[in-house]
CSV table of C-alpha atoms in Angstrom, one decimal:
chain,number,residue,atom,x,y,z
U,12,UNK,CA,-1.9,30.8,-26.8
U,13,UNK,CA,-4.6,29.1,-28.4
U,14,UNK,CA,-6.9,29.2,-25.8
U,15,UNK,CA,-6.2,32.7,-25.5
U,16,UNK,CA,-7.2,33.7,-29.3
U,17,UNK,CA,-10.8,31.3,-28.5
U,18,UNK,CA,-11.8,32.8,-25.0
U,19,UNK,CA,-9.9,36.1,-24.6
U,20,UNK,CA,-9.5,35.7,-21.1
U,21,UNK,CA,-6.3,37.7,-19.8
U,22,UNK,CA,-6.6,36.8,-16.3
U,23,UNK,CA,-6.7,32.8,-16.9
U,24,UNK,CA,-3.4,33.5,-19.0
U,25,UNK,CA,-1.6,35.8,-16.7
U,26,UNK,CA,-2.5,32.9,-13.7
U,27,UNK,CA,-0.4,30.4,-15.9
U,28,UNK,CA,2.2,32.3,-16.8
U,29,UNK,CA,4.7,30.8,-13.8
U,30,UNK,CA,3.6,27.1,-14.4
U,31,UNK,CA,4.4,28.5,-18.4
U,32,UNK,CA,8.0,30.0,-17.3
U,33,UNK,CA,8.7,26.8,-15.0
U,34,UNK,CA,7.6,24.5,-18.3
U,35,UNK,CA,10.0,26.1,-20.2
U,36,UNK,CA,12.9,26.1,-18.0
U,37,UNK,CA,12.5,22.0,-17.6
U,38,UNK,CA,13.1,21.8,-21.2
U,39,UNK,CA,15.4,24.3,-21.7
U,40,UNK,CA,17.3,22.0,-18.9
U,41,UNK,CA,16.7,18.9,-21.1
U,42,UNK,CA,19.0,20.5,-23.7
U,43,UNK,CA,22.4,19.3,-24.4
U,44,UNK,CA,24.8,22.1,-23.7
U,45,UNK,CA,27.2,20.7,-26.4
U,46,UNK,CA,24.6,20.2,-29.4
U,47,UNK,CA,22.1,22.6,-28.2
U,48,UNK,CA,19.3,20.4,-28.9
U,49,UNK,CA,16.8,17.7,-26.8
U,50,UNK,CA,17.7,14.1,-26.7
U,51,UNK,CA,15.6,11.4,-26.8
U,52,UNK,CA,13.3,11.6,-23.4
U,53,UNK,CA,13.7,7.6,-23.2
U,54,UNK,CA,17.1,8.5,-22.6
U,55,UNK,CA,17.1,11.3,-20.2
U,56,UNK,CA,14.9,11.0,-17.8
U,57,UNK,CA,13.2,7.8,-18.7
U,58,UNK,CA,10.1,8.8,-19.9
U,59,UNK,CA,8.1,7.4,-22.6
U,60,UNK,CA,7.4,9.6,-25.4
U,61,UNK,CA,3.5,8.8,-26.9
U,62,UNK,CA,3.9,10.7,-29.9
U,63,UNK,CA,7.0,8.6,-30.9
U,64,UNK,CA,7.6,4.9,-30.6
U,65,UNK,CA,10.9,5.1,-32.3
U,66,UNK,CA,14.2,3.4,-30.5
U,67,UNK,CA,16.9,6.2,-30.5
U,68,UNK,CA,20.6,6.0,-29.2
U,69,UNK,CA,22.3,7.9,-27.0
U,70,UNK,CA,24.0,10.6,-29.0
U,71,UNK,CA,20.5,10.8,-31.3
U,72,UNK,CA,18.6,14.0,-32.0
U,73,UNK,CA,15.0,13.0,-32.9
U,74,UNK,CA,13.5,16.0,-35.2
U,75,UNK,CA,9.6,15.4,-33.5
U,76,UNK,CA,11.1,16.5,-30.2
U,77,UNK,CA,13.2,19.4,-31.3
U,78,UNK,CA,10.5,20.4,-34.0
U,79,UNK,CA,7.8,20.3,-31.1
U,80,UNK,CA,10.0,22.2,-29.0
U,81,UNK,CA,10.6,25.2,-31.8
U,82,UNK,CA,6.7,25.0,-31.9
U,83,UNK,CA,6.1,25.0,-28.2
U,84,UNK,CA,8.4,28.0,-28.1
U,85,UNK,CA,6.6,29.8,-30.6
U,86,UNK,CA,3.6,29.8,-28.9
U,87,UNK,CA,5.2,30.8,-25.2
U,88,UNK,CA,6.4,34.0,-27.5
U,89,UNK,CA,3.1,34.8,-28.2
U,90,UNK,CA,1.6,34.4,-24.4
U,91,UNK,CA,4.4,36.8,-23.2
U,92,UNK,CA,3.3,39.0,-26.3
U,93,UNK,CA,-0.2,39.0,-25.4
U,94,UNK,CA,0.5,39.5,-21.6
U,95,UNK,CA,3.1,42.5,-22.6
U,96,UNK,CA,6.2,40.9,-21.6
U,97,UNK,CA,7.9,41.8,-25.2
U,98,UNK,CA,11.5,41.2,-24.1
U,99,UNK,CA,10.8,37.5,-22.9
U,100,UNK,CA,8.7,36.8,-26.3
U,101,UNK,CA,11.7,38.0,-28.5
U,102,UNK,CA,14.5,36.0,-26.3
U,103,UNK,CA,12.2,32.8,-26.4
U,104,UNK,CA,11.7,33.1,-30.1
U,105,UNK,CA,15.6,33.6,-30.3
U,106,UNK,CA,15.8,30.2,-29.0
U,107,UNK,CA,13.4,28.7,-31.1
U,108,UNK,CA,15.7,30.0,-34.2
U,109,UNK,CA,18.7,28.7,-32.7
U,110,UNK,CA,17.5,25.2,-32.1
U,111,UNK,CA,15.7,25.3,-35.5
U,112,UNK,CA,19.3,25.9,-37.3
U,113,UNK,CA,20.8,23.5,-35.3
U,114,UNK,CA,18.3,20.8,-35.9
U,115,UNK,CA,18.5,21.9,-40.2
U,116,UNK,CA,22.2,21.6,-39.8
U,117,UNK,CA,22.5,18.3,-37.8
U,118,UNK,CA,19.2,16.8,-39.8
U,119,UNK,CA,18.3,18.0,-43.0
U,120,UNK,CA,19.3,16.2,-46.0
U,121,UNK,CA,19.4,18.6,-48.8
U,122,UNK,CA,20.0,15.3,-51.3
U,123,UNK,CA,16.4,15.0,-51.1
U,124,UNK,CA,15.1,18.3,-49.3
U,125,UNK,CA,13.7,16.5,-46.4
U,126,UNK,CA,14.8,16.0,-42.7
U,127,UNK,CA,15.9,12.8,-41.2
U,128,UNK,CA,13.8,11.0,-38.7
U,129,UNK,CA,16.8,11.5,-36.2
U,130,UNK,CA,21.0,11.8,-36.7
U,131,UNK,CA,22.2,10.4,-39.9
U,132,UNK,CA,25.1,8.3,-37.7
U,133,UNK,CA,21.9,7.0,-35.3
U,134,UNK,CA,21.5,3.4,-36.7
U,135,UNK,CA,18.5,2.2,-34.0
U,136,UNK,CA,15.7,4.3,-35.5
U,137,UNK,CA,13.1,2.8,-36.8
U,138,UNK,CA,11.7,2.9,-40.3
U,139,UNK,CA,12.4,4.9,-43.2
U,140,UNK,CA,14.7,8.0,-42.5
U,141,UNK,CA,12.7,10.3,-43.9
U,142,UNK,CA,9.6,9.4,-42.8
U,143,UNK,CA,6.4,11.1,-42.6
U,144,UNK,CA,6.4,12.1,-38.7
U,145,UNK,CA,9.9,13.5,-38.8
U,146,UNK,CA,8.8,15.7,-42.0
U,147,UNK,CA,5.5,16.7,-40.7
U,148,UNK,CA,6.8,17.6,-37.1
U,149,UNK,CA,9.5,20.1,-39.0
U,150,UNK,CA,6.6,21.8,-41.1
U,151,UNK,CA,4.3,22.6,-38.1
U,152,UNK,CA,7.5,23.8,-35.9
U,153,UNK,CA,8.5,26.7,-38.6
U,154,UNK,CA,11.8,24.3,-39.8
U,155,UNK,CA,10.9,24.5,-43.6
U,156,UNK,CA,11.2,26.9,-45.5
U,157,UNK,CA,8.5,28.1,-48.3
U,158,UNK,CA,9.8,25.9,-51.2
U,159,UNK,CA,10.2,22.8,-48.9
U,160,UNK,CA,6.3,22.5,-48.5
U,161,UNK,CA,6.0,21.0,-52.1
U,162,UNK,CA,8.8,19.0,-51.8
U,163,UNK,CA,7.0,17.7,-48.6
U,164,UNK,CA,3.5,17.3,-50.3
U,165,UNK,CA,4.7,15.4,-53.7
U,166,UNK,CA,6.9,13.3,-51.0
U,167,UNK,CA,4.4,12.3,-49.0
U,168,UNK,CA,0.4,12.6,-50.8
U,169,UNK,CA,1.0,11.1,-53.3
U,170,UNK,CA,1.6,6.9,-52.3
U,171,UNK,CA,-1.4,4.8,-51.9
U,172,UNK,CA,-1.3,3.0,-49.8
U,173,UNK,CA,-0.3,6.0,-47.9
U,174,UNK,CA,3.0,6.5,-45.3
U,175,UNK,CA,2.3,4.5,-42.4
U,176,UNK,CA,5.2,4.5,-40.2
U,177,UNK,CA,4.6,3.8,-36.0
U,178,UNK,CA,4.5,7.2,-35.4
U,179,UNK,CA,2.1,8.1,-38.2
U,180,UNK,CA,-0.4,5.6,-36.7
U,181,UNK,CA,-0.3,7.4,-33.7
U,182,UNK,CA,-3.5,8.8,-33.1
U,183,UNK,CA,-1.8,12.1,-30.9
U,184,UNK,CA,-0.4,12.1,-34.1
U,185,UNK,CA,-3.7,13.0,-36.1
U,186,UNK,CA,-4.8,16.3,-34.0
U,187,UNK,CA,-1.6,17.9,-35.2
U,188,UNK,CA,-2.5,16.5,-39.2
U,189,UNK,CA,-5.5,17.3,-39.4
U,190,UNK,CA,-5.8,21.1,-38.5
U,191,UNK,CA,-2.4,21.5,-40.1
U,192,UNK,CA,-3.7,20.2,-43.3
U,193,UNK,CA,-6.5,21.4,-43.0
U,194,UNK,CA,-5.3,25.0,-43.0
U,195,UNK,CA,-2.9,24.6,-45.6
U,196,UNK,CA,-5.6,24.0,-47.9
U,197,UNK,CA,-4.9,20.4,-48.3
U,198,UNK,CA,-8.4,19.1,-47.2
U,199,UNK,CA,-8.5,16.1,-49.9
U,200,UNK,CA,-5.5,14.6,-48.8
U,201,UNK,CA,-6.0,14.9,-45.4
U,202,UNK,CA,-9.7,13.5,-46.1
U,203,UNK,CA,-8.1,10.3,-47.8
U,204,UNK,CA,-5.4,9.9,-45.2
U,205,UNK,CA,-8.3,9.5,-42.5
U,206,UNK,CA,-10.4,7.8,-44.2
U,207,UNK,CA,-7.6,5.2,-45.2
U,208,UNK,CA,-6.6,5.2,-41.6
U,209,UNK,CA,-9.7,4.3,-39.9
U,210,UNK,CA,-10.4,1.7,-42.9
U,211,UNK,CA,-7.4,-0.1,-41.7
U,212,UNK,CA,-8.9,-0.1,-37.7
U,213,UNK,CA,-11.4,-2.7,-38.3
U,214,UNK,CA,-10.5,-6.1,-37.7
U,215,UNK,CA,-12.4,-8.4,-39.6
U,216,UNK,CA,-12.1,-11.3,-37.5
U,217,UNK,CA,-13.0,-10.4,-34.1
U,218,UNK,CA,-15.8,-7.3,-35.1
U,219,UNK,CA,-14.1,-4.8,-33.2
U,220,UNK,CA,-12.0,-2.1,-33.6
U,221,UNK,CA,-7.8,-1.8,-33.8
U,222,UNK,CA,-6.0,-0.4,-31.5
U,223,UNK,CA,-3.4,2.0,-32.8
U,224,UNK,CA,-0.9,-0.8,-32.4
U,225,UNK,CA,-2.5,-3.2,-34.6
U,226,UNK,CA,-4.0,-5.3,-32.3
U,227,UNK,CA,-7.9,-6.0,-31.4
U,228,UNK,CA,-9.6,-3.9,-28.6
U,229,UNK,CA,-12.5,-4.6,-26.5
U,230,UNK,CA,-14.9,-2.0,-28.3
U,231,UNK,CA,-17.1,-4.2,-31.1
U,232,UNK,CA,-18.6,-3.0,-33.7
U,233,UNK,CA,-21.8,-1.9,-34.1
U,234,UNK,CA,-24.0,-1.8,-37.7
U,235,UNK,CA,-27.4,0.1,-37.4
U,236,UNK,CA,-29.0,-0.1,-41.2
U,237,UNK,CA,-26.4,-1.7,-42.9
U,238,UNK,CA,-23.9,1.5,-41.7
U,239,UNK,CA,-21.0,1.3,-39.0
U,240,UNK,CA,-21.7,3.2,-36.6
């Protein structure tokens, strides 16, 4: 859909629309017919998730995937829109509704007005249970409603140092932050969150930079004028 809105070119769109419908019906296969909603990939078909480092169980229902999905949905409803298929763009955002009650049902805490990393009865996740990545993921997937946004902002912009749980140092993780933020007029914090975050890439001992998972990499550091660059 985005790259519909950029180039405008119907004939790209309307040559991926089967690899689109296919896409959608290996997820839709991924979902547990009992709780309606996806399971943790690790767990169903072995594959290793790289926005989410997390360690879920069994019977867990991680909000990033399910929140990703509603979002991923959203945007197949608007490709069938723009290629006139108006029937498939309302049943798909039908589904996108359903999982998103589900997930506020099974996953929302309304003690604090913020969802749960993953089920409250899950004991293996990591980190905080309302972390950053779970919240964030629920915002850009349509989950919260309009008076959850500051709840989410005075949760989370406010801490120095900020959040930094394993999935917030992702750096998949930042594409989604950035533009999100960005558009929702929060440019300052967004600013200080990157700038923080690439402050803490630098390792002081070797002169090279991080890698996401703390450790050093093989690219060094170069200073031209007293500046990294």
């Amino acid at each position: 859909a985005y790259n519909f809105r950029t180039s405008g070119d119907l004939e790209e769109l309307q040559h991926l629309e089967p690899n689109l419908r296919l896409l959608l019906d290996f997820f839709y296969s991924l979902v547990d017919e009992e709780v309606g909603l996806l399971g943790d990939c690790d767990e169903r078909i072995r594959l290793e998730s790289r926005l989410s480092i997390g360690k879920f169980g069994k019977e867990s229902f991680p909000t990033y995937a399910n929140a990703l999905f509603c979002l991923s949905l959203i945007s197949a409803a608007e490709v069938f829109r723009f290629l006139g298929n108006d029937s498939d763009a309302e049943s798909t955002l039908e589904n996108a509704a359903e999982i998103a009650r589900r997930l506020r049902d099974r996953n929302f805490d309304p003690a604090v007005r913020l969802f749960r990393q993953s089920t409250e009865r899950d004991s293996t996740a990591s980190n905080d249970a309302h972390n950053l990545f779970a919240n964030f993921t629920a915002l850009v997937g349509g989950l919260m409603e309009d008076e959850e946004f500051e709840v989410f902002f005075n949760a989370f912009s406010e801490r120095s140092p900020f959040e930094r749980s394993p999935e917030a140092r992702n750096p998949y993780f930042h594409f989604f932050f950035m533009e999100t933020m960005f558009a929702l007029g929060q440019k300052e914090w967004a600013t200080a969150y990157f700038q923080e975050y690439w402050s803490r890439r630098i390792c002081r001992n070797s002169g090279s930079w991080l890698t996401w998972r703390g450790k050093p990499s093989s690219a060094s550091l170069r200073f031209q004028n007293g500046n990294l660059v």
